[in-house]
Amino acid sequence: GQTDFGGPQRRAIAGDTVWYSLTNDGTDWTQTNPTFTDVTAETTVYVKVTNANYSDRLGQGTVTITVRPISILAGSDSKTYDGAALTSNTWTLSAGTLAGTETISAVTVTGSQTVVGSSSNVPSGAVILDGATNVTSNYDITYQNGTLTVTAAMGNELDIADYSGVYDSESHGITVENAIAGDTGWYS
């Protein structure tokens, strides 16, 4: 009778011995079914089933494992101008999922905005680990930039000193007492 072994040897006949080969050249037949974990181009697995009571049966199947797509989004941030650089090394997995218990152990995020304006916060160089094993090559990673934005600060209310005096043939005018470094004064 036939027995369903529930695996790659389904419906084997009692007394069957299943052999596997990756070359089918007669030199690498083994009873160990080859398995693949990492990204694998289409690979043919040749199968030969022998049984003293039956003619040998031959077959083949293929295994293909393609890269897993994910997207990583760099963090965005904003602040009011204070003279210090705005940076954000945050990121999120914005699309897709990781396989099994794999984790993203590192992402490089590069960006800086000091003056009023916006610039990109750029993610790159993700490292994905399965335990201590680097499995990054099994992923097709799309990186999405975040945005760093610095908005204008409100300076102090102007402190303007008036001039009032008796004619002395010298030049006089008003004085702005609390200008901030980088200010440009305009007079009308």
Backbone as ProteinMPNN parsed JSONL, in Angstrom:
{"seq_chain_A": "GQTDFGGPQRRAIAGDTVWYSLTNDGTDWTQTNPTFTDVTAETTVYVKVTNANYSDRLGQGTVTITVRPISILAGSDSKTYDGAALTSNTWTLSAGTLAGTETISAVTVTGSQTVVGSSSNVPSGAVILDGATNVTSNYDITYQNGTLTVTAAMGNELDIADYSGVYDSESHGITVENAIAGDTGWYS", "coords_chain_A": {"N_chain_A": [[0.81, -1.176, 0.0], [0.219, 2.389, -0.187], [1.81, 5.058, 1.539], [1.207, 8.192, 3.006], [3.543, 10.461, 3.61], [3.459, 13.121, 4.201], [5.275, 15.094, 3.49], [7.949, 16.111, 1.328], [8.072, 13.619, 0.267], [5.608, 12.544, -0.379], [3.05, 10.088, -0.602], [4.676, 7.777, -0.771], [5.737, 4.451, -1.484], [5.66, 1.523, 0.509], [8.87, 0.471, 1.377], [10.184, 2.107, -0.355], [13.042, 4.054, -1.261], [14.161, 7.268, -1.167], [15.996, 9.381, -3.208], [18.067, 12.266, -3.717], [19.309, 14.853, -5.875], [21.379, 17.523, -6.992], [22.6, 17.835, -9.362], [22.13, 15.747, -11.116], [23.95, 14.087, -12.3], [24.746, 11.68, -11.432], [26.656, 11.57, -9.463], [26.167, 12.833, -7.045], [24.005, 11.86, -5.527], [21.885, 11.691, -2.749], [20.285, 10.782, 0.337], [19.342, 12.828, 1.761], [17.146, 15.413, 1.7], [17.67, 18.311, -0.088], [17.573, 21.544, 1.285], [16.689, 25.009, 1.266], [17.336, 28.266, 2.451], [18.125, 30.956, 2.202], [17.957, 33.663, -0.246], [17.534, 32.314, -3.414], [18.37, 31.483, -6.665], [16.409, 30.007, -9.298], [16.527, 26.632, -8.709], [17.044, 23.363, -9.637], [15.908, 20.359, -8.275], [16.628, 17.071, -8.415], [14.951, 13.954, -8.319], [15.022, 10.584, -7.341], [13.438, 7.555, -6.936], [13.852, 4.53, -5.436], [13.061, 1.03, -5.288], [12.996, -2.264, -4.422], [10.965, -3.801, -5.47], [9.854, -2.399, -7.539], [10.156, -0.519, -10.594], [12.687, 1.987, -10.964], [11.755, 5.303, -10.185], [11.681, 8.516, -11.566], [11.999, 12.069, -11.177], [11.573, 15.631, -10.925], [11.883, 18.813, -9.321], [11.587, 22.336, -8.64], [13.208, 24.917, -6.749], [12.791, 28.198, -5.761], [13.729, 31.149, -4.283], [12.902, 34.37, -3.671], [13.985, 37.814, -3.169], [12.915, 39.589, -0.249], [10.704, 42.253, -0.116], [11.074, 45.387, 1.513], [10.489, 48.58, 3.091], [12.22, 51.37, 4.374], [11.822, 54.187, 6.305], [13.195, 57.302, 6.929], [13.245, 59.307, 9.89], [11.353, 62.337, 10.377], [11.663, 65.754, 11.414], [11.213, 68.844, 13.205], [11.976, 72.215, 14.191], [12.233, 75.368, 15.921], [14.4, 77.943, 14.887], [17.522, 77.984, 16.511], [20.203, 78.147, 16.313], [21.595, 75.794, 16.644], [22.338, 72.605, 15.177], [19.765, 70.666, 13.685], [19.063, 67.324, 13.952], [18.088, 63.935, 13.263], [18.115, 60.669, 14.078], [16.253, 58.732, 13.774], [14.115, 56.094, 12.506], [11.716, 54.13, 10.657], [10.193, 50.985, 9.918], [8.505, 51.072, 7.161], [7.065, 49.752, 5.211], [6.215, 46.411, 4.334], [7.424, 43.357, 5.913], [9.591, 41.722, 8.268], [11.184, 38.534, 7.996], [10.381, 35.672, 9.939], [12.018, 35.685, 13.046], [13.743, 37.7, 12.548], [15.666, 40.746, 12.794], [16.073, 44.297, 12.444], [19.125, 45.556, 12.891], [20.609, 47.842, 12.602], [20.488, 51.092, 11.125], [21.728, 53.572, 9.093], [21.3, 56.99, 9.416], [21.389, 60.031, 7.875], [21.518, 63.453, 8.086], [21.117, 66.988, 8.421], [20.092, 70.126, 9.581], [20.56, 73.465, 10.024], [20.1, 76.26, 9.628], [17.231, 78.386, 8.829], [14.899, 76.623, 6.924], [14.539, 73.646, 4.878], [15.66, 70.232, 4.628], [16.744, 67.014, 3.36], [16.493, 64.005, 5.277], [18.335, 61.26, 5.334], [18.071, 57.798, 4.974], [20.099, 54.808, 5.07], [22.142, 51.878, 4.474], [21.064, 49.648, 6.012], [21.144, 46.939, 8.348], [20.294, 43.654, 8.655], [19.577, 41.102, 10.868], [19.588, 37.614, 11.638], [19.474, 36.264, 14.469], [22.812, 36.143, 15.145], [23.584, 36.213, 12.562], [24.134, 37.847, 9.522], [21.646, 38.703, 7.35], [20.939, 40.461, 5.42], [21.169, 40.49, 2.625], [19.019, 39.045, 1.735], [16.93, 40.704, 1.402], [15.133, 43.238, -0.377], [15.641, 46.407, -0.149], [13.989, 49.438, 0.085], [14.676, 52.779, 0.439], [13.374, 55.615, 2.08], [13.363, 59.087, 2.223], [13.289, 61.276, 5.071], [12.279, 64.506, 6.384], [13.948, 67.387, 7.5], [13.22, 70.293, 9.214], [13.696, 73.689, 9.833], [12.302, 76.413, 11.378], [11.689, 79.969, 11.348], [12.828, 81.909, 14.102], [11.465, 83.98, 16.696], [12.778, 87.035, 17.32], [13.948, 89.119, 20.053], [11.815, 91.763, 21.216], [12.305, 94.795, 19.589], [14.695, 97.057, 20.9], [14.944, 100.279, 20.847], [16.949, 103.045, 20.888], [16.312, 106.401, 21.223], [17.422, 109.59, 19.932], [18.041, 112.669, 21.266], [19.007, 115.93, 21.34], [20.957, 118.942, 21.644], [21.97, 120.924, 18.879], [25.132, 120.018, 17.542], [26.862, 119.827, 15.453], [27.584, 117.238, 14.828], [26.919, 113.858, 13.56], [23.861, 112.2, 14.111], [21.449, 109.696, 15.132], [18.923, 107.13, 15.491], [19.441, 104.276, 17.672], [19.734, 100.787, 17.501], [19.502, 98.645, 20.07], [19.506, 95.902, 20.772], [20.225, 94.035, 18.723], [20.445, 90.92, 17.001], [23.045, 88.589, 16.392], [23.778, 88.356, 12.998], [21.568, 89.74, 12.178], [20.071, 92.035, 9.875], [19.728, 95.401, 9.547], [17.16, 97.613, 8.526], [16.233, 100.775, 7.403], [13.819, 103.338, 7.211]], "CA_chain_A": [[0.0, 0.0, 0.0], [0.917, 3.675, -0.202], [1.789, 5.817, 2.773], [1.409, 9.626, 2.79], [4.468, 10.919, 4.631], [3.167, 14.508, 4.504], [6.366, 16.011, 3.139], [8.338, 16.027, -0.078], [8.014, 12.218, -0.174], [4.196, 12.151, -0.302], [2.582, 8.857, -1.251], [5.733, 6.792, -1.015], [5.315, 3.057, -1.354], [6.462, 0.836, 1.514], [10.113, -0.042, 0.819], [10.82, 3.135, -1.194], [14.168, 4.868, -0.81], [14.132, 8.497, -1.968], [17.317, 9.967, -3.42], [18.008, 13.633, -4.239], [20.532, 15.318, -6.522], [21.318, 18.88, -7.555], [23.272, 17.837, -10.669], [21.608, 14.644, -11.927], [25.038, 13.46, -13.07], [25.035, 10.381, -10.843], [27.74, 11.613, -8.47], [25.827, 13.484, -5.773], [22.74, 11.396, -4.986], [21.875, 11.574, -1.293], [18.943, 10.6, 0.896], [18.982, 14.061, 2.462], [16.458, 16.36, 0.828], [18.305, 19.621, 0.042], [16.678, 22.646, 1.614], [17.258, 26.33, 1.008], [16.798, 29.282, 3.341], [18.42, 32.286, 1.673], [17.557, 33.928, -1.626], [18.081, 31.268, -4.266], [17.887, 31.46, -8.049], [15.718, 28.749, -9.557], [17.418, 25.485, -8.582], [16.345, 22.094, -9.872], [16.221, 19.227, -7.396], [16.277, 15.82, -9.095], [14.506, 12.939, -7.362], [14.985, 9.196, -7.83], [12.882, 6.676, -5.91], [14.174, 3.123, -5.719], [12.343, 0.045, -4.493], [13.344, -3.57, -4.999], [9.799, -4.398, -6.107], [9.331, -1.508, -8.581], [11.15, 0.19, -11.415], [13.056, 3.308, -10.439], [10.919, 6.422, -10.615], [12.465, 9.754, -11.618], [11.238, 13.312, -11.255], [12.332, 16.82, -10.528], [11.138, 20.0, -8.905], [12.468, 23.503, -8.513], [13.1, 25.792, -5.585], [13.186, 29.577, -6.034], [13.437, 32.056, -3.174], [13.192, 35.734, -4.117], [14.215, 38.776, -2.09], [11.724, 40.077, 0.457], [10.723, 43.719, -0.199], [10.713, 46.218, 2.668], [10.835, 50.001, 2.969], [12.643, 52.027, 5.604], [11.573, 55.627, 6.237], [13.93, 58.1, 7.922], [12.393, 60.195, 10.669], [11.281, 63.763, 10.084], [11.608, 66.541, 12.643], [11.247, 70.286, 12.975], [12.165, 73.04, 15.383], [12.453, 76.791, 15.701], [15.822, 78.269, 14.797], [18.242, 78.313, 17.743], [21.628, 78.156, 16.013], [22.146, 74.436, 16.747], [21.898, 71.719, 14.097], [18.667, 69.722, 13.9], [19.318, 65.999, 13.389], [17.195, 62.883, 13.76], [18.595, 59.368, 13.609], [15.151, 57.787, 13.88], [13.627, 55.476, 11.28], [10.678, 53.129, 10.866], [9.922, 50.031, 8.849], [7.265, 51.683, 6.68], [6.331, 48.817, 4.349], [6.758, 45.051, 4.375], [7.703, 42.754, 7.215], [10.788, 40.883, 8.33], [10.898, 37.101, 8.079], [10.637, 34.984, 11.205], [12.403, 36.52, 14.191], [14.836, 38.578, 12.122], [15.562, 42.111, 13.3], [16.941, 45.327, 11.867], [20.028, 45.908, 13.985], [21.188, 49.169, 12.391], [20.198, 51.888, 9.934], [22.431, 54.849, 9.124], [20.445, 58.105, 9.004], [22.25, 61.198, 7.731], [20.836, 64.695, 7.742], [21.344, 68.073, 9.368], [19.567, 71.427, 9.141], [20.869, 74.451, 11.064], [19.45, 77.535, 9.343], [15.831, 78.288, 8.429], [14.72, 75.904, 5.669], [14.317, 72.195, 4.985], [16.575, 69.359, 3.897], [16.424, 65.593, 3.487], [17.073, 63.131, 6.281], [18.522, 60.157, 4.393], [18.428, 56.504, 5.546], [20.896, 53.914, 4.222], [22.98, 50.9, 5.171], [20.395, 48.795, 7.001], [21.711, 45.62, 8.617], [19.248, 42.771, 9.168], [20.191, 39.921, 11.479], [18.858, 36.457, 12.142], [20.417, 35.969, 15.55], [24.061, 36.864, 14.873], [23.889, 36.062, 11.14], [23.691, 38.936, 8.664], [20.793, 38.186, 6.279], [20.503, 41.642, 4.674], [21.104, 40.211, 1.185], [17.74, 38.407, 1.428], [15.921, 41.762, 1.36], [15.197, 44.339, -1.336], [15.309, 47.519, 0.734], [13.74, 50.758, -0.478], [14.874, 53.806, 1.46], [12.578, 56.822, 1.874], [13.896, 60.198, 3.011], [12.477, 62.121, 5.932], [12.553, 65.928, 6.179], [14.315, 68.194, 8.667], [12.759, 71.658, 8.946], [13.952, 74.721, 10.84], [11.469, 77.591, 11.118], [12.236, 81.233, 11.869], [12.598, 82.226, 15.505], [11.087, 85.367, 16.977], [13.788, 87.722, 18.115], [13.416, 89.977, 21.116], [11.219, 93.019, 20.76], [13.393, 95.747, 19.373], [14.96, 98.096, 21.893], [15.497, 101.358, 20.026], [17.292, 104.245, 21.667], [16.123, 107.668, 20.502], [18.426, 110.638, 20.22], [17.517, 114.019, 21.405], [20.081, 116.769, 21.858], [21.19, 120.272, 21.076], [22.852, 120.885, 17.71], [26.559, 120.031, 17.871], [27.497, 119.59, 14.149], [27.886, 115.809, 14.694], [25.857, 113.037, 12.989], [23.107, 111.466, 15.146], [20.289, 108.939, 14.681], [18.475, 106.174, 16.501], [20.336, 103.129, 17.86], [19.082, 99.518, 17.85], [20.341, 98.17, 21.174], [19.52, 94.444, 21.015], [20.279, 93.261, 17.479], [20.947, 89.555, 17.148], [24.086, 88.304, 15.401], [23.197, 87.954, 11.73], [20.476, 90.663, 11.806], [20.289, 93.129, 8.932], [18.794, 96.487, 9.882], [16.647, 98.423, 7.411], [15.697, 102.025, 7.91], [12.975, 104.015, 6.234]], "C_chain_A": [[0.859, 1.248, 0.0], [0.772, 4.357, 1.148], [2.034, 7.275, 2.437], [2.272, 10.139, 3.929], [4.316, 12.407, 4.927], [4.259, 15.488, 4.159], [6.69, 15.863, 1.679], [8.285, 14.597, -0.617], [6.587, 11.711, -0.13], [3.931, 10.889, -1.122], [3.712, 7.916, -1.645], [5.157, 5.399, -0.797], [6.222, 2.406, -0.316], [7.688, 0.232, 0.832], [10.818, 0.957, -0.089], [12.023, 3.749, -0.49], [14.213, 6.072, -1.75], [15.53, 9.096, -1.991], [17.147, 11.354, -4.065], [19.357, 14.005, -4.854], [20.317, 16.741, -7.024], [21.95, 18.926, -8.945], [22.711, 16.802, -11.633], [22.694, 13.98, -12.773], [25.465, 12.126, -12.463], [26.064, 10.406, -9.736], [27.307, 12.151, -7.113], [24.469, 13.056, -5.215], [22.869, 11.201, -3.479], [20.44, 11.367, -0.829], [18.488, 11.825, 1.689], [18.388, 15.048, 1.462], [17.126, 17.731, 0.986], [17.254, 20.698, 0.342], [17.429, 23.962, 1.458], [16.567, 27.334, 1.924], [16.951, 30.67, 2.747], [17.918, 32.425, 0.246], [18.297, 32.964, -2.546], [17.496, 31.409, -5.665], [17.228, 30.105, -8.269], [16.725, 27.6, -9.596], [16.602, 24.204, -8.751], [16.847, 21.045, -8.897], [15.7, 17.981, -8.104], [15.967, 14.77, -8.043], [14.498, 11.58, -8.066], [14.469, 8.351, -6.668], [13.17, 5.234, -6.334], [13.385, 2.227, -4.773], [12.59, -1.299, -5.181], [12.183, -4.181, -5.772], [9.224, -3.563, -7.258], [10.478, -0.95, -9.405], [11.452, 1.527, -10.761], [12.119, 4.362, -11.009], [11.729, 7.69, -10.514], [11.536, 10.958, -11.712], [12.135, 14.477, -10.88], [11.372, 17.924, -10.133], [12.11, 21.148, -8.781], [12.177, 24.253, -7.223], [13.6, 27.168, -6.015], [12.791, 30.419, -4.823], [13.865, 33.448, -3.612], [13.372, 36.664, -2.913], [12.89, 39.268, -1.524], [11.754, 41.607, 0.422], [10.308, 44.375, 1.119], [11.083, 47.665, 2.351], [11.179, 50.548, 4.343], [12.529, 53.526, 5.392], [12.366, 56.328, 7.328], [12.947, 59.019, 8.638], [12.44, 61.623, 10.154], [11.204, 64.498, 11.412], [11.622, 68.01, 12.265], [11.479, 70.989, 14.301], [12.299, 74.49, 14.943], [13.949, 77.057, 15.728], [16.388, 78.632, 16.172], [19.748, 78.303, 17.543], [22.28, 76.785, 16.079], [21.563, 73.573, 15.62], [20.748, 70.826, 14.559], [19.044, 68.416, 13.204], [18.282, 65.035, 13.956], [17.686, 61.559, 13.198], [17.51, 58.3, 13.709], [14.75, 57.256, 12.506], [12.521, 54.499, 11.652], [10.651, 52.182, 9.671], [8.546, 50.426, 8.326], [6.457, 50.784, 5.749], [7.022, 47.46, 4.398], [6.976, 44.585, 5.801], [8.995, 41.96, 7.117], [10.364, 39.426, 8.48], [11.213, 36.584, 9.476], [10.912, 35.938, 12.35], [13.55, 37.458, 13.833], [14.578, 40.002, 12.585], [16.468, 43.037, 12.499], [17.825, 45.814, 13.0], [20.617, 47.296, 13.817], [20.657, 49.774, 11.103], [20.984, 53.182, 10.114], [21.469, 55.918, 8.628], [21.299, 59.356, 9.033], [21.428, 62.4, 7.305], [21.102, 65.725, 8.814], [20.801, 69.357, 8.765], [19.795, 72.408, 10.288], [20.11, 75.751, 10.846], [18.002, 77.299, 8.92], [15.737, 77.653, 7.044], [14.504, 74.432, 5.943], [15.377, 71.452, 4.192], [16.197, 67.911, 4.178], [17.163, 64.948, 4.648], [17.124, 61.761, 5.607], [18.914, 58.854, 5.109], [19.249, 55.68, 4.553], [21.507, 52.837, 5.106], [22.304, 50.062, 6.236], [21.124, 47.464, 7.132], [20.611, 44.785, 9.271], [19.909, 41.485, 9.641], [19.155, 38.856, 11.796], [19.762, 35.892, 13.225], [21.661, 36.804, 15.315], [24.436, 36.833, 13.387], [23.303, 37.206, 10.332], [22.925, 38.343, 7.472], [20.268, 39.32, 5.392], [20.325, 41.352, 3.191], [19.807, 39.51, 0.781], [16.602, 39.421, 1.289], [16.201, 42.748, 0.23], [14.705, 45.559, -0.572], [15.149, 48.807, -0.071], [13.871, 51.757, 0.662], [14.064, 55.047, 1.09], [13.102, 57.913, 2.806], [12.836, 60.801, 3.919], [12.86, 63.569, 5.648], [12.876, 66.59, 7.51], [13.975, 69.639, 8.332], [13.058, 72.559, 10.133], [13.129, 75.942, 10.445], [12.075, 78.813, 11.81], [11.86, 81.416, 13.338], [12.12, 83.674, 15.613], [12.198, 85.965, 17.819], [13.125, 88.538, 19.218], [12.742, 91.191, 20.493], [12.344, 94.037, 20.654], [13.467, 96.774, 20.487], [15.684, 99.212, 21.146], [15.709, 102.58, 20.907], [17.133, 105.48, 20.78], [17.31, 108.581, 20.769], [17.688, 111.957, 20.289], [18.627, 114.865, 21.998], [20.154, 118.102, 21.129], [22.18, 120.13, 19.936], [24.299, 120.991, 18.137], [27.41, 119.769, 16.636], [27.939, 118.135, 13.943], [26.679, 115.084, 14.083], [25.189, 112.242, 14.103], [21.948, 110.726, 14.506], [19.81, 108.037, 15.806], [19.484, 105.04, 16.586], [19.505, 101.914, 18.229], [19.999, 98.83, 18.845], [20.471, 96.64, 21.249], [19.463, 93.636, 19.719], [20.889, 91.885, 17.764], [21.994, 89.333, 16.067], [23.425, 87.77, 14.133], [22.056, 88.847, 11.294], [20.957, 91.661, 10.758], [19.249, 94.193, 9.251], [18.424, 97.26, 8.638], [15.983, 99.661, 8.009], [14.87, 102.692, 6.816], [12.562, 105.363, 6.78]], "O_chain_A": [[2.077, 1.177, 0.166], [-0.259, 4.244, 1.811], [2.95, 7.59, 1.678], [1.815, 10.246, 5.067], [4.985, 12.915, 5.827], [4.149, 16.657, 4.531], [5.821, 15.53, 0.873], [8.435, 14.382, -1.819], [6.377, 10.529, 0.138], [4.516, 10.672, -2.183], [3.697, 7.332, -2.729], [4.217, 5.207, -0.026], [7.417, 2.7, -0.262], [7.555, -0.448, -0.185], [11.929, 0.694, -0.548], [12.017, 3.938, 0.727], [14.293, 5.92, -2.969], [16.162, 9.294, -0.953], [16.222, 11.586, -4.843], [20.407, 13.536, -4.413], [19.215, 17.112, -7.428], [21.851, 19.941, -9.636], [22.812, 16.973, -12.848], [22.412, 13.391, -13.817], [26.428, 11.511, -12.922], [26.33, 9.373, -9.121], [28.009, 11.949, -6.123], [23.841, 13.829, -4.492], [23.842, 10.619, -2.997], [19.495, 11.736, -1.525], [17.379, 11.85, 2.223], [19.046, 15.459, 0.506], [17.146, 18.269, 2.093], [16.191, 20.741, -0.278], [18.658, 24.003, 1.514], [15.358, 27.257, 2.142], [16.017, 31.472, 2.782], [17.509, 31.452, -0.387], [19.517, 32.817, -2.47], [16.277, 31.449, -5.835], [17.464, 29.164, -7.511], [17.651, 27.595, -10.407], [15.591, 24.005, -8.077], [18.051, 20.867, -8.716], [14.504, 17.846, -8.361], [16.629, 14.697, -7.008], [14.043, 11.441, -9.202], [14.994, 8.421, -5.556], [12.791, 4.788, -7.417], [13.082, 2.593, -3.638], [12.404, -1.43, -6.391], [12.41, -5.009, -6.654], [8.237, -3.955, -7.88], [11.625, -0.918, -8.959], [10.603, 2.122, -10.097], [11.743, 4.308, -12.18], [12.392, 7.929, -9.505], [10.434, 10.873, -12.254], [13.31, 14.303, -10.56], [10.215, 17.959, -10.553], [13.325, 20.95, -8.814], [11.068, 24.226, -6.689], [14.695, 27.296, -6.564], [11.637, 30.392, -4.395], [15.04, 33.686, -3.892], [12.967, 36.345, -1.795], [11.883, 39.35, -2.228], [12.725, 42.208, 0.882], [9.33, 43.975, 1.751], [11.887, 47.934, 1.458], [10.526, 50.237, 5.339], [13.066, 54.072, 4.428], [12.235, 56.001, 8.508], [11.948, 59.45, 8.063], [13.434, 62.06, 9.573], [10.743, 63.948, 12.412], [11.995, 68.376, 11.15], [11.221, 70.445, 15.375], [12.455, 74.793, 13.76], [14.677, 76.451, 16.515], [15.831, 79.457, 16.897], [20.497, 78.437, 18.511], [23.408, 76.622, 15.615], [20.437, 73.793, 15.175], [20.757, 70.301, 15.672], [19.314, 68.406, 12.003], [17.679, 65.294, 14.998], [17.674, 61.35, 11.985], [17.808, 57.106, 13.726], [15.012, 57.885, 11.48], [12.398, 54.09, 12.807], [11.039, 52.545, 8.56], [7.533, 50.15, 8.97], [5.274, 51.039, 5.525], [8.247, 47.371, 4.491], [6.745, 45.319, 6.761], [9.431, 41.579, 6.031], [9.303, 39.134, 9.03], [12.182, 37.004, 10.109], [10.151, 36.872, 12.598], [14.25, 37.953, 14.717], [13.431, 40.418, 12.749], [17.489, 42.619, 11.953], [17.34, 46.415, 13.958], [21.083, 47.882, 14.794], [20.408, 49.072, 10.123], [20.913, 53.814, 11.168], [20.886, 55.782, 7.552], [21.865, 59.71, 10.067], [20.732, 62.366, 6.29], [21.291, 65.384, 9.982], [21.02, 69.645, 7.589], [19.286, 72.21, 11.391], [19.534, 76.292, 11.79], [17.593, 76.163, 8.682], [16.409, 78.085, 6.107], [14.31, 74.018, 7.086], [15.92, 71.968, 3.215], [15.438, 67.616, 5.101], [18.302, 65.298, 4.957], [16.082, 61.164, 5.336], [19.951, 58.796, 5.769], [19.108, 55.839, 3.34], [21.399, 52.885, 6.331], [22.909, 49.788, 7.272], [21.652, 46.931, 6.156], [20.066, 45.162, 10.308], [20.69, 40.863, 8.921], [18.018, 39.147, 12.166], [20.694, 35.139, 12.944], [21.589, 38.032, 15.287], [25.477, 37.361, 12.997], [22.113, 37.503, 10.44], [23.484, 37.578, 6.686], [19.267, 39.153, 4.696], [19.426, 41.907, 2.559], [19.525, 39.393, -0.412], [15.449, 39.042, 1.085], [17.354, 43.053, -0.076], [13.503, 45.731, -0.37], [16.048, 49.213, -0.807], [13.254, 51.599, 1.716], [14.064, 55.478, -0.063], [13.266, 57.7, 4.007], [11.651, 60.833, 3.586], [13.677, 63.832, 4.766], [12.185, 66.39, 8.508], [14.39, 70.154, 7.294], [12.725, 72.246, 11.276], [13.239, 76.444, 9.327], [12.872, 78.687, 12.739], [10.74, 81.123, 13.756], [12.353, 84.483, 14.715], [12.519, 85.462, 18.896], [11.9, 88.629, 19.296], [13.068, 91.591, 19.375], [13.215, 94.122, 21.519], [12.453, 97.291, 20.955], [16.875, 99.11, 20.85], [14.795, 103.073, 21.569], [17.749, 105.579, 19.719], [18.088, 108.372, 21.7], [16.835, 112.279, 19.463], [19.141, 114.537, 23.068], [19.48, 118.325, 20.123], [23.111, 119.327, 20.002], [24.688, 121.85, 18.929], [28.604, 119.507, 16.779], [28.615, 117.842, 12.957], [25.566, 115.608, 14.082], [25.874, 111.67, 14.95], [21.507, 111.107, 13.421], [20.25, 108.174, 16.948], [20.293, 104.858, 15.676], [18.678, 101.97, 19.139], [21.131, 98.474, 18.518], [21.478, 96.144, 21.755], [18.724, 92.655, 19.635], [21.73, 91.726, 18.648], [21.851, 89.832, 14.951], [22.612, 86.848, 14.188], [21.603, 88.742, 10.155], [22.116, 92.075, 10.766], [18.047, 93.929, 9.23], [19.275, 97.532, 7.791], [15.261, 99.577, 9.003], [15.202, 102.608, 5.634], [11.842, 106.105, 6.112]]}, "name": "protein", "num_of_chains": 1, "seq": "GQTDFGGPQRRAIAGDTVWYSLTNDGTDWTQTNPTFTDVTAETTVYVKVTNANYSDRLGQGTVTITVRPISILAGSDSKTYDGAALTSNTWTLSAGTLAGTETISAVTVTGSQTVVGSSSNVPSGAVILDGATNVTSNYDITYQNGTLTVTAAMGNELDIADYSGVYDSESHGITVENAIAGDTGWYS"}
